[in-house]
CSV table of C-alpha atoms and ligand atoms in Angstrom, one decimal:
chain,number,residue,atom,x,y,z
A,1,MET,CA,110.3,101.0,80.8
A,2,ARG,CA,107.2,103.1,79.5
A,3,SER,CA,103.8,102.7,81.5
A,4,ILE,CA,101.1,99.6,80.2
A,5,SER,CA,98.7,101.4,82.5
A,6,PRO,CA,98.1,104.8,84.7
A,7,LEU,CA,98.8,105.4,88.3
A,8,GLN,CA,95.8,107.5,89.7
A,9,HIS,CA,95.6,109.6,93.0
A,10,ILE,CA,92.1,109.4,94.5
A,11,SER,CA,91.2,110.1,97.7
A,12,PHE,CA,88.3,108.1,99.5
A,13,ASN,CA,85.9,108.6,103.2
A,14,GLY,CA,89.9,110.9,103.8
A,15,MET,CA,92.4,108.6,102.7
A,16,HIS,CA,95.0,109.1,100.1
A,17,ILE,CA,95.3,105.7,97.6
A,18,SER,CA,97.3,106.0,93.8
A,19,VAL,CA,95.7,103.5,92.2
A,20,LYS,CA,97.0,100.7,89.5
A,21,ARG,CA,94.7,101.0,87.2
A,22,ASP,CA,95.5,97.6,85.1
A,23,ASP,CA,92.4,97.1,84.4
A,24,MET,CA,92.7,99.8,82.1
A,25,ILE,CA,95.4,97.6,79.5
A,26,ASP,CA,92.8,95.8,77.9
A,27,PRO,CA,88.5,95.6,78.1
A,28,PHE,CA,88.9,91.7,78.0
A,29,ILE,CA,92.9,90.6,78.2
A,30,SER,CA,92.7,92.0,81.8
A,31,GLY,CA,94.8,93.5,84.7
A,32,ASN,CA,97.2,91.0,86.2
A,33,LYS,CA,95.9,88.5,83.3
A,34,TRP,CA,97.5,90.4,80.5
A,35,ARG,CA,100.3,90.1,82.8
A,36,LYS,CA,100.6,87.1,83.0
A,37,LEU,CA,99.8,85.9,79.9
A,38,LYS,CA,102.6,88.4,78.3
A,39,TYR,CA,105.3,85.4,78.4
A,40,ILE,CA,102.8,82.4,78.6
A,41,LEU,CA,102.2,83.9,74.9
A,42,GLU,CA,106.4,84.2,74.3
A,43,ASP,CA,106.7,80.6,75.0
A,44,VAL,CA,103.8,79.3,73.1
A,45,LYS,CA,105.8,81.4,70.2
A,46,LYS,CA,108.8,79.7,71.3
A,47,ALA,CA,107.5,76.8,71.3
A,48,GLY,CA,106.1,76.9,67.5
A,49,LYS,CA,102.7,76.2,68.9
A,50,THR,CA,99.6,77.7,68.5
A,51,HIS,CA,96.5,76.1,70.7
A,52,LEU,CA,95.9,77.3,73.7
A,53,VAL,CA,94.0,74.8,76.4
A,54,THR,CA,93.2,76.3,79.5
A,55,PHE,CA,90.6,76.0,82.5
A,56,GLY,CA,88.8,78.3,84.6
A,57,GLY,CA,85.5,78.5,86.1
A,58,ALA,CA,81.9,79.7,84.9
A,59,TYR,CA,83.0,83.5,84.8
A,60,SER,CA,87.4,83.0,84.7
A,61,ASN,CA,88.7,86.7,83.5
A,62,HIS,CA,91.5,84.1,82.6
A,63,LEU,CA,89.0,82.2,80.4
A,64,LEU,CA,88.4,85.7,78.9
A,65,ALA,CA,91.7,87.3,78.8
A,66,THR,CA,93.1,83.6,77.0
A,67,ALA,CA,90.2,83.1,74.2
A,68,ALA,CA,90.9,87.3,73.5
A,69,ALA,CA,94.4,87.0,73.6
A,70,ALA,CA,94.2,83.7,71.0
A,71,ALA,CA,92.1,85.7,68.8
A,72,ARG,CA,94.6,88.7,68.1
A,73,ASN,CA,98.1,86.2,68.0
A,74,SER,CA,96.0,84.6,65.8
A,75,LEU,CA,95.8,81.2,67.7
A,76,THR,CA,92.7,79.3,68.0
A,77,SER,CA,92.0,78.4,72.0
A,78,THR,CA,89.3,75.6,74.7
A,79,ALA,CA,88.7,75.0,77.5
A,80,PHE,CA,87.7,73.2,80.5
A,81,VAL,CA,84.7,75.5,82.3
A,82,ARG,CA,84.7,73.8,85.5
A,83,GLY,CA,81.3,72.7,86.1
A,84,GLU,CA,77.5,71.7,84.5
A,85,VAL,CA,76.8,73.8,81.8
A,86,VAL,CA,75.6,77.1,81.5
A,87,GLU,CA,75.7,80.6,79.4
A,88,ASN,CA,76.9,84.0,80.7
A,89,GLU,CA,78.4,86.8,79.4
A,90,VAL,CA,81.7,85.5,80.0
A,91,LEU,CA,81.3,82.4,78.0
A,92,PHE,CA,79.3,84.9,75.5
A,93,LEU,CA,82.9,86.7,74.9
A,94,CYS,CA,84.7,83.5,75.1
A,95,LYS,CA,82.8,81.7,72.3
A,96,LEU,CA,82.5,85.1,70.1
A,97,PHE,CA,86.3,85.4,70.3
A,98,GLY,CA,86.3,81.8,69.0
A,99,MET,CA,87.3,79.3,72.5
A,100,GLU,CA,86.2,76.5,72.6
A,101,LEU,CA,84.2,75.2,75.8
A,102,ILE,CA,84.6,71.7,77.6
A,103,PHE,CA,82.0,71.4,80.4
A,104,THR,CA,83.7,69.1,82.7
A,105,PRO,CA,82.1,68.0,86.0
A,106,ARG,CA,83.7,68.9,89.5
A,107,ASP,CA,85.1,66.2,89.6
A,108,ALA,CA,87.0,65.5,87.1
A,109,TYR,CA,87.9,69.2,86.7
A,110,LYS,CA,90.4,68.6,89.0
A,111,ASP,CA,92.8,66.9,88.0
A,112,LYS,CA,93.9,69.5,85.3
A,113,LYS,CA,96.9,67.4,83.3
A,114,ALA,CA,95.2,64.6,83.2
A,115,LEU,CA,92.2,66.2,81.3
A,116,TYR,CA,94.7,68.1,79.0
A,117,SER,CA,96.5,64.7,78.6
A,118,GLU,CA,93.1,62.8,77.1
A,119,GLN,CA,92.4,65.7,75.1
A,120,PHE,CA,95.7,67.1,74.1
A,121,SER,CA,98.6,64.6,74.5
A,122,HIS,CA,98.0,64.0,70.4
A,123,ASP,CA,97.6,67.5,69.2
A,124,PRO,CA,101.4,69.0,68.5
A,125,LYS,CA,99.8,72.4,68.4
A,126,ALA,CA,98.3,72.4,72.0
A,127,TYR,CA,100.1,73.7,75.4
A,128,PHE,CA,98.1,73.8,78.1
A,129,ILE,CA,97.7,76.7,80.8
A,130,ASP,CA,97.1,76.5,84.3
A,131,GLU,CA,94.1,78.2,85.8
A,132,GLY,CA,94.4,81.8,85.9
A,133,GLY,CA,97.5,81.5,84.1
A,134,ALA,CA,99.9,80.4,87.3
A,135,GLY,CA,103.3,79.6,87.7
A,136,LYS,CA,106.9,81.0,87.0
A,137,GLU,CA,106.0,82.4,83.7
A,138,GLY,CA,103.0,84.4,84.8
A,139,ALA,CA,105.0,85.9,87.9
A,140,ARG,CA,107.4,87.5,85.5
A,141,GLY,CA,104.8,89.1,83.9
A,142,CYS,CA,103.6,90.8,87.4
A,143,GLU,CA,107.3,91.8,88.1
A,144,GLU,CA,107.1,94.2,86.0
A,145,ILE,CA,104.4,96.4,87.5
A,146,LEU,CA,107.2,97.5,89.6
A,147,ASP,CA,109.2,99.3,86.6
A,148,GLU,CA,105.7,101.4,86.8
A,149,LEU,CA,105.0,102.8,90.6
A,150,PRO,CA,107.2,105.3,92.5
A,151,VAL,CA,110.4,104.3,94.0
A,152,ASP,CA,109.2,105.9,97.3
A,153,THR,CA,106.5,103.9,97.2
A,154,SER,CA,105.9,102.3,100.5
A,155,HIS,CA,102.6,100.2,100.3
A,156,ILE,CA,101.8,97.9,97.7
A,157,PHE,CA,98.4,95.7,98.2
A,158,CYS,CA,96.9,93.0,96.1
A,159,ALA,CA,94.2,90.7,95.8
A,160,ALA,CA,95.1,87.4,95.8
A,161,GLY,CA,93.4,83.7,93.5
A,162,THR,CA,96.8,81.6,93.4
A,163,GLY,CA,99.2,84.4,94.8
A,164,THR,CA,100.7,84.2,91.4
A,165,THR,CA,100.7,88.0,91.0
A,166,ALA,CA,101.1,88.2,94.3
A,167,ALA,CA,104.8,86.3,94.5
A,168,GLY,CA,105.7,88.3,90.8
A,169,ILE,CA,105.4,91.4,93.1
A,170,LEU,CA,107.4,90.2,95.5
A,171,ASN,CA,110.4,89.5,92.8
A,172,GLY,CA,109.7,93.3,91.0
A,173,ILE,CA,110.5,94.6,94.6
A,174,ILE,CA,113.7,93.1,94.6
A,175,GLY,CA,114.9,93.7,91.2
A,176,THR,CA,114.2,96.8,92.0
A,177,GLY,CA,115.4,97.4,95.1
A,178,SER,CA,112.0,99.2,96.6
A,179,LYS,CA,111.3,98.8,99.8
A,180,ALA,CA,107.7,99.1,99.6
A,181,HIS,CA,106.1,96.1,102.1
A,182,LEU,CA,103.5,93.6,99.8
A,183,HIS,CA,99.9,93.4,101.5
A,184,ILE,CA,98.1,90.1,99.8
A,185,VAL,CA,94.7,90.0,100.3
A,186,PRO,CA,93.9,85.8,99.8
A,187,VAL,CA,90.2,86.4,98.3
A,188,LEU,CA,89.5,82.4,99.3
A,189,LYS,CA,89.0,81.0,102.3
A,190,GLY,CA,91.9,79.8,103.9
A,191,GLY,CA,94.7,82.1,102.8
A,192,ASP,CA,97.7,81.3,104.7
A,193,ARG,CA,97.4,77.9,102.3
A,194,LEU,CA,98.8,80.4,99.5
A,195,ARG,CA,102.6,81.3,101.6
A,196,GLU,CA,103.5,78.1,100.6
A,197,THR,CA,103.2,78.7,96.8
A,198,ILE,CA,104.3,82.9,96.9
A,199,GLU,CA,107.3,80.9,99.1
A,200,SER,CA,108.4,78.8,96.3
A,201,LEU,CA,108.5,81.2,93.4
A,202,THR,CA,109.6,84.6,95.8
A,203,LEU,CA,113.1,84.5,97.6
A,204,ASN,CA,111.4,88.0,99.4
A,205,ARG,CA,109.5,87.7,102.9
A,206,ASN,CA,108.2,90.8,103.0
A,207,PHE,CA,105.4,91.0,102.9
A,208,THR,CA,101.3,90.6,105.4
A,209,LEU,CA,98.7,88.1,104.3
A,210,HIS,CA,95.6,89.8,105.5
A,211,THR,CA,93.1,86.4,105.9
A,212,ASN,CA,90.1,88.0,107.0
A,213,TYR,CA,89.1,88.6,103.7
A,214,HIS,CA,87.3,86.5,101.8
A,215,PHE,CA,83.8,87.6,102.9
A,216,GLY,CA,83.0,83.8,103.2
A,217,GLY,CA,85.3,82.4,100.5
A,218,TYR,CA,85.4,82.5,96.3
A,219,ALA,CA,83.0,84.4,94.9
A,220,LYS,CA,81.1,84.8,98.2
A,221,THR,CA,79.8,88.2,99.3
A,222,THR,CA,77.5,90.2,102.0
A,223,PRO,CA,75.7,92.9,101.8
A,224,ASP,CA,78.2,95.4,103.3
A,225,LEU,CA,80.9,94.5,100.7
A,226,ILE,CA,78.2,95.7,98.4
A,227,LEU,CA,77.5,98.5,99.9
A,228,PHE,CA,81.3,99.4,99.9
A,229,ILE,CA,81.7,97.9,96.3
A,230,GLN,CA,78.4,101.4,96.1
A,231,GLU,CA,80.1,103.5,98.0
A,232,PHE,CA,83.7,103.3,96.6
A,233,THR,CA,82.4,103.1,92.5
A,234,SER,CA,80.0,106.3,93.6
A,235,LYS,CA,82.8,109.0,95.4
A,236,THR,CA,86.3,107.5,93.1
A,237,GLY,CA,84.2,106.4,89.1
A,238,ILE,CA,86.4,103.6,89.3
A,239,LEU,CA,85.0,100.0,89.2
A,240,ILE,CA,85.5,97.2,91.3
A,241,ASP,CA,84.8,93.5,91.1
A,242,GLN,CA,83.3,91.5,94.4
A,243,ILE,CA,85.3,88.8,93.6
A,244,TYR,CA,88.9,90.6,94.2
A,245,THR,CA,89.2,94.1,93.7
A,246,ALA,CA,86.8,95.8,97.0
A,247,LYS,CA,88.0,92.8,98.7
A,248,MET,CA,91.3,94.5,98.7
A,249,PHE,CA,89.9,98.3,99.0
A,250,MET,CA,88.4,97.3,102.2
A,251,ALA,CA,91.5,96.0,103.4
A,252,ILE,CA,93.1,99.3,102.5
A,253,ALA,CA,90.1,101.4,104.4
A,254,ASP,CA,90.3,98.4,107.3
A,255,LEU,CA,93.2,99.3,108.2
A,256,HIS,CA,93.4,103.8,107.4
A,257,LYS,CA,90.8,103.4,110.1
A,258,ALA,CA,92.5,101.2,112.3
A,259,GLY,CA,95.6,103.6,112.4
A,260,VAL,CA,97.7,101.1,110.1
A,261,LEU,CA,98.0,103.2,107.7
A,262,HIS,CA,98.7,106.7,107.2
A,263,ASN,CA,98.1,109.5,104.8
A,264,THR,CA,102.0,110.4,104.8
A,265,ASP,CA,102.5,106.6,103.5
A,266,LYS,CA,102.9,106.1,99.7
A,267,VAL,CA,99.9,103.0,99.6
A,268,VAL,CA,100.1,102.0,95.6
A,269,ALA,CA,96.6,99.4,95.1
A,270,ILE,CA,97.1,97.3,91.9
A,271,HIS,CA,93.8,96.9,89.9
A,272,THR,CA,93.8,94.4,88.7
A,273,GLY,CA,90.7,94.6,86.4
A,274,GLY,CA,88.3,91.2,85.5
A,275,LEU,CA,85.9,93.8,85.6
A,276,ILE,CA,83.7,91.7,82.9
A,277,GLY,CA,83.2,89.2,86.0
A,278,MET,CA,81.5,91.7,88.0
A,279,PHE,CA,78.0,90.2,85.3
A,280,SER,CA,77.9,87.6,88.2
A,281,MET,CA,76.7,90.0,90.6
A,282,VAL,CA,72.9,90.4,88.8
A,283,ASN,CA,69.9,89.2,90.3
A,284,ARG,CA,68.6,86.8,88.3
B,325,PLP,C1,92.7,86.4,88.2
B,325,PLP,C2,92.7,87.5,88.9
B,325,PLP,C3,93.4,88.0,90.5
B,325,PLP,C4,94.2,86.7,91.4
B,325,PLP,O1,95.1,86.9,90.9
B,325,PLP,P1,95.7,85.5,91.4
B,325,PLP,O2,97.6,85.9,90.7
B,325,PLP,O3,95.9,84.4,90.9
B,325,PLP,O4,96.8,85.5,92.4
B,325,PLP,C5,93.2,88.9,90.9
B,325,PLP,N1,92.6,89.8,90.6
B,325,PLP,C6,91.8,90.1,89.5
B,325,PLP,C7,90.3,91.0,88.6
B,325,PLP,C8,91.1,88.7,88.9
B,325,PLP,O5,91.0,88.6,88.1
């Protein structure tokens, strides 16, 4: 299969890593969000639907990806945005791509199916897409990453929110007969809870959850993490975001320092994109 993103070999503080640059697939339909939407969009077309309805936080990479994908595929889009009314760079772009935003109190936001059926059950063109593009179709798109990696890859790293991307990669490992071990870095506190979701989407148990890299929880950062981003980006020229990919690269750097990973290992880090979401880091 033709690779849709480059594999870039980098040296960083004495480590050799190959970075799968899924962040370069597209500036807005970025990284794993592009992969997750691929088969969702196929299903939308098959079902004859034209209106994407989805869910996310105010800096959600998934909302931006869905808005851009809708515009490019002559579809319309609506998003339930968690929390109070706000303006920011991500939502600004979503609106430019024509997405309608419905700001939703946190309590009501919890029941996505209810929100959808209240407002869209009478719209025959509406199509429900879960938060983050989570689910089977999403995982199926991520499976294809494995077709684009060298067969001798021994360790693969990815950041995890819903665990859909990780599950897809695990299926890809089985499908291609790869020997690679998957290292999953949950960016939320209590990352062990992802195990159940992941195991519901794949039979591959050849993975490790590194649950100590949440830095306080989802979208939380520490001064160390910000310093790491500055160092990594200035030394490699690759931007990483504080919500997902920086936490993953920090885990890789620590495992290398601890002697768990060696330069003879073929380590691939999946850059899952999401760089527009970085703007939430700007001090205001
Ligand atoms: C959404 C996102 C993830 C999390 O993907 P899941 O499939 O939900 O685990 C990881 N990295 C980036 C950059 C993302 O935008």
